[in-house]
Short mmCIF file of C-alpha atoms and ligand atoms in Angstrom, two decimals:
data_model
loop_
_atom_site.label_atom_id
_atom_site.label_comp_id
_atom_site.label_asym_id
_atom_site.label_seq_id
_atom_site.Cartn_x
_atom_site.Cartn_y
_atom_site.Cartn_z
CA MET Q 1 -0.73 0.71 -18.89
CA ILE Q 2 0.15 -0.29 -15.36
CA MET Q 3 -0.17 -4.14 -15.22
CA LYS Q 4 -1.20 -5.89 -12.06
CA ASN Q 5 -1.00 -9.44 -10.67
CA THR Q 6 0.83 -10.99 -13.61
CA ALA Q 7 0.78 -14.91 -13.17
CA TYR Q 8 4.06 -15.70 -14.73
CA ILE Q 9 6.03 -12.52 -14.92
CA PHE Q 10 7.57 -10.92 -11.88
CA GLY Q 11 10.28 -8.48 -10.88
CA PRO Q 12 12.84 -7.34 -12.04
CA VAL Q 13 14.38 -8.76 -8.44
CA PRO Q 14 17.92 -7.80 -7.80
CA SER Q 15 20.21 -10.56 -7.97
CA ARG Q 16 23.70 -10.68 -6.69
CA ARG Q 17 24.67 -12.65 -9.66
CA LEU Q 18 22.81 -11.30 -12.48
CA GLY Q 19 22.00 -7.62 -11.70
CA GLN Q 20 17.86 -6.93 -12.57
CA SER Q 21 16.62 -9.95 -13.16
CA LEU Q 22 13.17 -10.44 -14.88
CA GLY Q 23 11.65 -13.59 -13.73
CA VAL Q 24 9.78 -15.96 -15.99
CA SER Q 25 7.79 -18.66 -13.91
CA PRO Q 26 6.40 -21.44 -16.14
CA ILE Q 27 5.39 -23.96 -13.25
CA PRO Q 28 2.87 -23.62 -10.54
CA GLU Q 29 3.88 -22.73 -7.00
CA LYS Q 30 6.26 -24.94 -5.28
CA THR Q 31 6.34 -27.71 -7.82
CA CYS Q 32 9.65 -29.28 -7.79
CA ASN Q 33 11.50 -32.75 -7.95
CA TYR Q 34 13.39 -31.72 -4.76
CA ASN Q 35 12.42 -30.56 -1.30
CA CYS Q 36 15.63 -29.23 -0.28
CA ILE Q 37 16.05 -28.68 3.72
CA TYR Q 38 17.08 -24.95 2.77
CA CYS Q 39 14.49 -24.11 0.55
CA GLN Q 40 13.43 -20.72 1.12
CA LEU Q 41 10.06 -21.17 -0.38
CA GLY Q 42 9.05 -23.91 2.29
CA ARG Q 43 8.67 -27.45 1.81
CA THR Q 44 7.70 -28.92 -1.72
CA ASN Q 45 3.95 -29.70 -1.63
CA LYS Q 46 3.86 -30.72 -5.23
CA MET Q 47 6.64 -33.34 -5.62
CA THR Q 48 6.93 -34.48 -9.12
CA ASN Q 49 9.54 -35.64 -11.53
CA LYS Q 50 6.87 -35.83 -14.55
CA ARG Q 51 7.60 -32.99 -17.11
CA HIS Q 52 4.48 -31.12 -18.25
CA SER Q 53 2.95 -28.36 -20.07
CA PHE Q 54 1.57 -26.53 -16.90
CA PHE Q 55 0.67 -23.42 -18.67
CA PRO Q 56 -0.07 -22.71 -22.24
CA LEU Q 57 2.97 -20.99 -23.82
CA LYS Q 58 1.33 -18.57 -25.75
CA GLU Q 59 -0.15 -17.29 -22.35
CA ILE Q 60 3.13 -16.61 -20.88
CA MET Q 61 4.50 -15.03 -23.96
CA ASN Q 62 1.47 -12.89 -24.23
CA GLU Q 63 2.02 -11.59 -20.43
CA LEU Q 64 5.76 -11.06 -21.34
CA LYS Q 65 5.18 -9.03 -24.40
CA THR Q 66 2.79 -6.76 -22.60
CA TYR Q 67 4.77 -6.59 -19.70
CA MET Q 68 7.88 -5.50 -21.84
CA LYS Q 69 5.84 -2.80 -23.57
CA GLU Q 70 6.34 -0.95 -20.35
CA LYS Q 71 10.05 -0.63 -20.97
CA VAL Q 72 10.99 -2.01 -17.84
CA ASN Q 73 14.87 -1.81 -17.10
CA PHE Q 74 16.36 -5.30 -16.59
CA ASP Q 75 19.68 -7.24 -17.25
CA VAL Q 76 18.76 -10.74 -17.87
CA ILE Q 77 15.47 -12.43 -18.21
CA THR Q 78 15.75 -15.74 -15.71
CA ILE Q 79 13.46 -18.32 -15.92
CA VAL Q 80 13.16 -19.51 -12.45
CA GLY Q 81 9.79 -20.39 -11.05
CA GLU Q 82 8.83 -21.30 -7.58
CA GLY Q 83 10.28 -24.68 -7.95
CA GLU Q 84 12.13 -26.53 -10.61
CA PRO Q 85 11.82 -25.02 -14.16
CA THR Q 86 13.03 -27.66 -16.11
CA LEU Q 87 9.77 -29.59 -15.15
CA TYR Q 88 8.31 -27.32 -17.68
CA ALA Q 89 7.96 -29.74 -20.90
CA ASP Q 90 7.94 -26.50 -23.38
CA LEU Q 91 11.10 -24.84 -21.97
CA GLY Q 92 12.94 -25.17 -25.02
CA MET Q 93 10.28 -23.47 -27.02
CA LEU Q 94 9.79 -20.70 -24.50
CA ILE Q 95 13.59 -19.97 -24.43
CA ASP Q 96 13.50 -19.55 -28.32
CA GLU Q 97 10.17 -17.67 -28.26
CA ILE Q 98 12.07 -15.12 -25.68
CA LYS Q 99 14.89 -14.82 -27.61
CA THR Q 100 12.80 -13.14 -30.61
CA LEU Q 101 11.90 -10.51 -28.04
CA THR Q 102 15.00 -9.50 -26.57
CA ASP Q 103 18.75 -9.54 -26.81
CA LYS Q 104 19.38 -9.63 -23.24
CA PRO Q 105 20.66 -13.06 -21.90
CA VAL Q 106 18.31 -15.55 -21.19
CA VAL Q 107 19.25 -17.54 -17.95
CA VAL Q 108 17.95 -20.66 -16.31
CA ILE Q 109 18.28 -21.53 -12.55
CA THR Q 110 17.96 -25.26 -12.27
CA ASN Q 111 18.50 -27.93 -9.42
CA SER Q 112 20.27 -30.17 -12.03
CA ALA Q 113 18.00 -33.01 -11.20
CA LEU Q 114 16.76 -33.59 -14.54
CA MET Q 115 20.08 -32.95 -16.33
CA SER Q 116 20.00 -36.80 -16.86
CA ASP Q 117 17.11 -36.23 -19.41
CA GLU Q 118 18.34 -35.52 -23.22
CA GLY Q 119 15.10 -33.33 -23.75
CA VAL Q 120 16.04 -31.28 -20.68
CA ARG Q 121 19.71 -30.92 -21.67
CA ASP Q 122 18.57 -29.96 -25.29
CA ALA Q 123 16.10 -27.30 -23.98
CA LEU Q 124 19.21 -25.80 -21.61
CA TYR Q 125 21.47 -25.62 -24.67
CA LYS Q 126 19.45 -22.64 -25.75
CA ALA Q 127 19.86 -20.63 -22.87
CA ASP Q 128 22.84 -18.05 -22.52
CA ILE Q 129 23.60 -18.75 -18.85
CA VAL Q 130 22.68 -22.01 -16.92
CA LEU Q 131 22.97 -21.82 -13.15
CA PRO Q 132 22.93 -25.42 -12.05
CA THR Q 133 22.82 -26.44 -8.40
CA MET Q 134 25.39 -29.06 -7.15
CA ASP Q 135 25.03 -29.34 -3.22
CA ALA Q 136 25.49 -33.36 -2.92
CA PHE Q 137 28.48 -35.46 -3.06
CA ASP Q 138 26.98 -38.70 -3.11
CA GLU Q 139 23.56 -40.48 -3.07
CA GLU Q 140 23.33 -39.98 0.99
CA SER Q 141 24.09 -36.46 0.84
CA LEU Q 142 21.63 -35.76 -2.04
CA LYS Q 143 18.83 -37.66 0.08
CA ARG Q 144 19.64 -35.77 3.44
CA ILE Q 145 20.29 -32.27 1.83
CA ASN Q 146 17.73 -32.23 -1.33
CA ARG Q 147 15.47 -34.84 -0.42
CA PRO Q 148 14.81 -35.98 -4.16
CA PHE Q 149 11.61 -37.54 -5.68
CA GLY Q 150 11.63 -41.10 -5.28
CA THR Q 151 13.52 -42.28 -8.85
CA ILE Q 152 16.16 -39.70 -8.91
CA LYS Q 153 19.74 -41.11 -8.51
CA PHE Q 154 22.90 -39.20 -7.54
CA THR Q 155 25.20 -40.97 -10.22
CA GLU Q 156 22.55 -40.05 -13.03
CA VAL Q 157 22.23 -36.51 -11.81
CA LEU Q 158 26.12 -36.08 -11.79
CA GLN Q 159 26.47 -38.08 -15.26
CA GLY Q 160 24.01 -35.65 -16.98
CA LEU Q 161 25.58 -32.80 -15.59
CA ILE Q 162 28.85 -33.70 -16.64
CA GLU Q 163 27.44 -34.51 -20.20
CA PHE Q 164 25.72 -31.04 -20.27
CA SER Q 165 28.74 -29.00 -19.28
CA HIS Q 166 30.78 -30.57 -21.85
CA HIS Q 167 28.62 -29.78 -24.80
CA TYR Q 168 27.15 -26.27 -23.69
CA LYS Q 169 28.41 -23.24 -25.76
CA GLY Q 170 26.72 -20.65 -23.30
CA LYS Q 171 27.99 -19.87 -19.91
CA MET Q 172 27.61 -22.36 -16.67
CA TRP Q 173 27.87 -21.02 -13.38
CA VAL Q 174 27.56 -23.88 -10.63
CA GLU Q 175 26.01 -23.09 -7.76
CA ILE Q 176 26.88 -24.93 -4.30
CA MET Q 177 24.83 -24.42 -1.00
CA LEU Q 178 26.96 -25.25 1.87
CA VAL Q 179 24.53 -26.38 4.78
CA ALA Q 180 26.53 -26.73 8.09
CA GLY Q 181 26.86 -30.39 9.25
CA PHE Q 182 25.75 -31.75 5.73
CA ASN Q 183 28.16 -30.66 3.32
CA ASP Q 184 30.75 -28.53 4.61
CA SER Q 185 33.54 -30.85 6.57
CA ASP Q 186 37.01 -31.07 5.03
CA LYS Q 187 36.28 -34.19 3.38
CA GLN Q 188 32.99 -33.52 2.27
CA LEU Q 189 34.41 -30.09 0.50
CA ALA Q 190 37.20 -32.41 -0.91
CA ALA Q 191 34.37 -34.68 -2.16
CA LEU Q 192 32.57 -31.53 -3.72
CA LYS Q 193 36.01 -30.20 -5.52
CA MET Q 194 36.49 -33.75 -7.22
CA GLN Q 195 33.10 -33.66 -8.51
CA LEU Q 196 33.61 -29.81 -10.11
CA GLU Q 197 37.00 -31.21 -11.39
CA LYS Q 198 34.58 -33.44 -13.78
CA LEU Q 199 32.67 -30.71 -15.16
CA LYS Q 200 33.48 -27.84 -17.60
CA PHE Q 201 32.34 -24.41 -16.19
CA ASP Q 202 32.83 -20.56 -16.08
CA ARG Q 203 31.96 -19.64 -12.34
CA VAL Q 204 31.43 -21.52 -9.27
CA TYR Q 205 29.14 -19.53 -6.63
CA VAL Q 206 29.43 -20.77 -2.97
CA ASN Q 207 26.22 -19.98 -0.94
CA THR Q 208 24.73 -20.70 2.67
CA PRO Q 209 21.26 -20.25 3.64
CA VAL Q 210 20.53 -16.37 4.40
CA ARG Q 211 16.94 -16.43 4.42
CA PRO Q 212 14.69 -18.85 6.46
CA PRO Q 213 14.87 -22.34 5.29
CA SER Q 214 12.03 -24.86 5.28
CA GLU Q 215 13.60 -26.69 7.93
CA SER Q 216 15.02 -24.83 10.91
CA TYR Q 217 18.10 -27.48 11.33
CA ALA Q 218 19.37 -26.10 7.89
CA LYS Q 219 22.05 -23.83 9.23
CA LYS Q 220 24.20 -21.54 7.46
CA VAL Q 221 28.00 -22.12 7.56
CA SER Q 222 30.74 -20.09 9.18
CA ARG Q 223 32.89 -17.46 7.39
CA GLU Q 224 35.68 -19.45 7.62
CA THR Q 225 34.35 -22.37 6.09
CA LEU Q 226 32.89 -20.13 3.38
CA GLU Q 227 36.13 -18.71 2.75
CA LYS Q 228 37.91 -22.05 2.90
CA ALA Q 229 35.56 -23.13 0.02
CA ASN Q 230 35.82 -20.36 -1.89
CA LYS Q 231 39.66 -21.03 -1.98
CA MET Q 232 39.12 -24.52 -2.80
CA PHE Q 233 36.99 -24.29 -5.49
CA SER Q 234 38.07 -20.88 -6.69
CA ALA Q 235 34.92 -19.66 -6.22
CA LEU Q 236 33.19 -16.39 -6.10
CA SER Q 237 31.44 -15.63 -2.83
CA ILE Q 238 27.96 -14.46 -3.20
CA GLU Q 239 28.06 -12.75 0.29
CA ASN Q 240 30.53 -10.28 -1.54
CA LEU Q 241 28.35 -9.20 -4.36
CA THR Q 242 25.98 -6.36 -3.88
CA ALA Q 243 22.39 -6.56 -5.01
CA GLY Q 244 20.47 -4.21 -6.83
CA GLU Q 245 16.62 -2.84 -6.03
CA PHE Q 246 13.48 -4.40 -5.88
CA PHE Q 247 10.76 -3.44 -8.32
CA SER Q 248 7.25 -3.94 -9.08
CA ASN Q 249 5.13 -2.07 -11.43
CA ASP Q 250 1.98 -2.26 -8.84
CA PRO Q 251 0.99 1.08 -8.07
CA ASP Q 252 -0.38 0.17 -4.77
CA ILE Q 253 2.59 -0.07 -2.33
CA ILE Q 254 1.12 -3.15 -0.26
CA GLU Q 255 0.09 -5.01 -3.16
CA ALA Q 256 3.57 -4.24 -4.50
CA VAL Q 257 5.40 -5.65 -1.77
CA LEU Q 258 2.98 -8.72 -1.76
CA GLU Q 259 3.89 -9.46 -5.29
CA ILE Q 260 7.44 -9.48 -4.52
CA ILE Q 261 7.35 -11.55 -1.36
CA THR Q 262 5.19 -14.13 -3.19
CA ARG Q 263 8.15 -15.24 -5.28
CA HIS Q 264 11.02 -13.63 -3.24
CA PRO Q 265 10.87 -13.56 0.60
CA MET Q 266 12.40 -9.92 1.60
CA LYS Q 267 14.19 -9.09 4.81
CA GLU Q 268 12.84 -6.08 6.83
CA ASP Q 269 15.48 -3.61 5.82
CA GLU Q 270 15.03 -4.68 1.96
CA ILE Q 271 11.27 -3.78 2.46
CA LYS Q 272 11.68 -0.52 4.19
CA GLU Q 273 14.19 0.71 1.57
CA PHE Q 274 11.54 -0.41 -1.26
CA ILE Q 275 8.82 1.56 0.58
CA LYS Q 276 11.06 4.77 1.04
CA ARG Q 277 11.88 4.48 -2.94
CA ARG Q 278 8.26 4.84 -3.43
CA ASN Q 279 8.17 7.84 -1.18
CA GLU Q 280 5.85 6.06 1.11
CA ASP Q 281 5.48 6.22 4.64
CA VAL Q 282 7.48 3.21 6.17
CA GLU Q 283 5.91 2.86 9.54
CA GLU Q 284 2.31 3.27 8.20
CA THR Q 285 2.99 0.67 5.31
CA PHE Q 286 4.48 -1.75 7.76
CA ALA Q 287 1.40 -1.78 9.84
CA LYS Q 288 -0.86 -2.14 6.81
CA LEU Q 289 1.36 -4.99 5.96
CA ARG Q 290 1.02 -6.81 9.35
CA ASN Q 291 -2.65 -6.08 9.30
CA SER Q 292 -3.25 -7.49 6.03
CA GLY Q 293 -3.33 -10.96 7.22
CA LYS Q 294 -1.34 -12.01 4.05
CA ILE Q 295 2.12 -12.30 5.41
CA ASP Q 296 4.18 -14.53 7.44
CA ILE Q 297 7.00 -13.18 9.19
CA CYS Q 298 10.01 -15.36 10.13
CA GLU Q 299 12.80 -14.72 12.54
CA TYR Q 300 16.15 -15.96 11.10
CA GLU Q 301 19.50 -15.46 12.16
CA GLY Q 302 18.38 -12.58 14.42
CA GLU Q 303 16.68 -10.78 11.26
CA LYS Q 304 13.09 -10.34 10.24
CA THR Q 305 12.17 -11.84 6.87
CA TYR Q 306 8.68 -11.67 5.25
CA ARG Q 307 6.84 -14.21 3.07
CA HIS Q 308 3.51 -14.14 1.55
CA LYS Q 309 1.24 -16.57 3.36
CA LYS Q 310 0.40 -19.72 1.68
S1 SF4 C 1 15.63 -24.80 -3.55
FE1 SF4 C 1 14.95 -25.10 -5.31
S2 SF4 C 1 15.22 -27.21 -5.93
FE2 SF4 C 1 15.14 -27.18 -3.72
S3 SF4 C 1 13.15 -27.57 -2.90
FE3 SF4 C 1 13.28 -25.42 -3.26
S4 SF4 C 1 12.78 -24.71 -5.10
FE4 SF4 C 1 13.02 -27.23 -5.29
#
């Protein structure tokens, strides 16, 4: 059976850190407690810090079960969403349920904002890999880069992250997004390093905006800065990792591309590669996509990126 238009499950999408990642999204579109200037999903329109059972766990699991019957190949299941997945109040139960279906690692990507919440930490302890983001080094930088929900305090986020890292038995891969002029000076990198020293983690990834950010002033840092940061943090550069292939089980090529770019903006080359692999005509498909009225094309760093129109 071919499933179309799944509500909660997407991919697998190629991830440079995780391989083929089957995504589970338990929260509504762009629901987040941050409004990061570099967010590739655009500005947060549903700003909240209240955890909620946005969708019934059973519905999500039913969809996942049906999806997995199709024997889709994937390396990990990633709970990620189009916002902050720890806002899903049943996150712990969701991880437990997924683990009854597969032995593949369950991953959670989080912005760390709710690490100060014991219930969130307890839920995350169940995951095999947690990728928390840590871009800020003080209250001011958190406000400038991540623009958090009003009550979120930098010191509490950091304390929660430290607490989590020292009790977690799985793998913790910290991600730092460097934005030019915001957290990339020598002094700021040194402050980030000092913070990292308080955490117990397995890997650090340094990243910089490579897809169109929500604010045009969120620019990527230079290669030299990336190399310097990688050295300072003993980090792995995401740039040097290669991504795999995009996947959709929708038989219609246009719908397939639209399904992927709803959750994951794609560069023009990535779409062309995807169309070619499905043995479809690249030019003709592109023309149909442009005429569908459903895509936004953004020019960023000399490259065209395609997103689903909101
Ligand atoms: S990058 Fe992540 S944490 Fe930041 S606004 Fe976007 S979805 Fe939220």
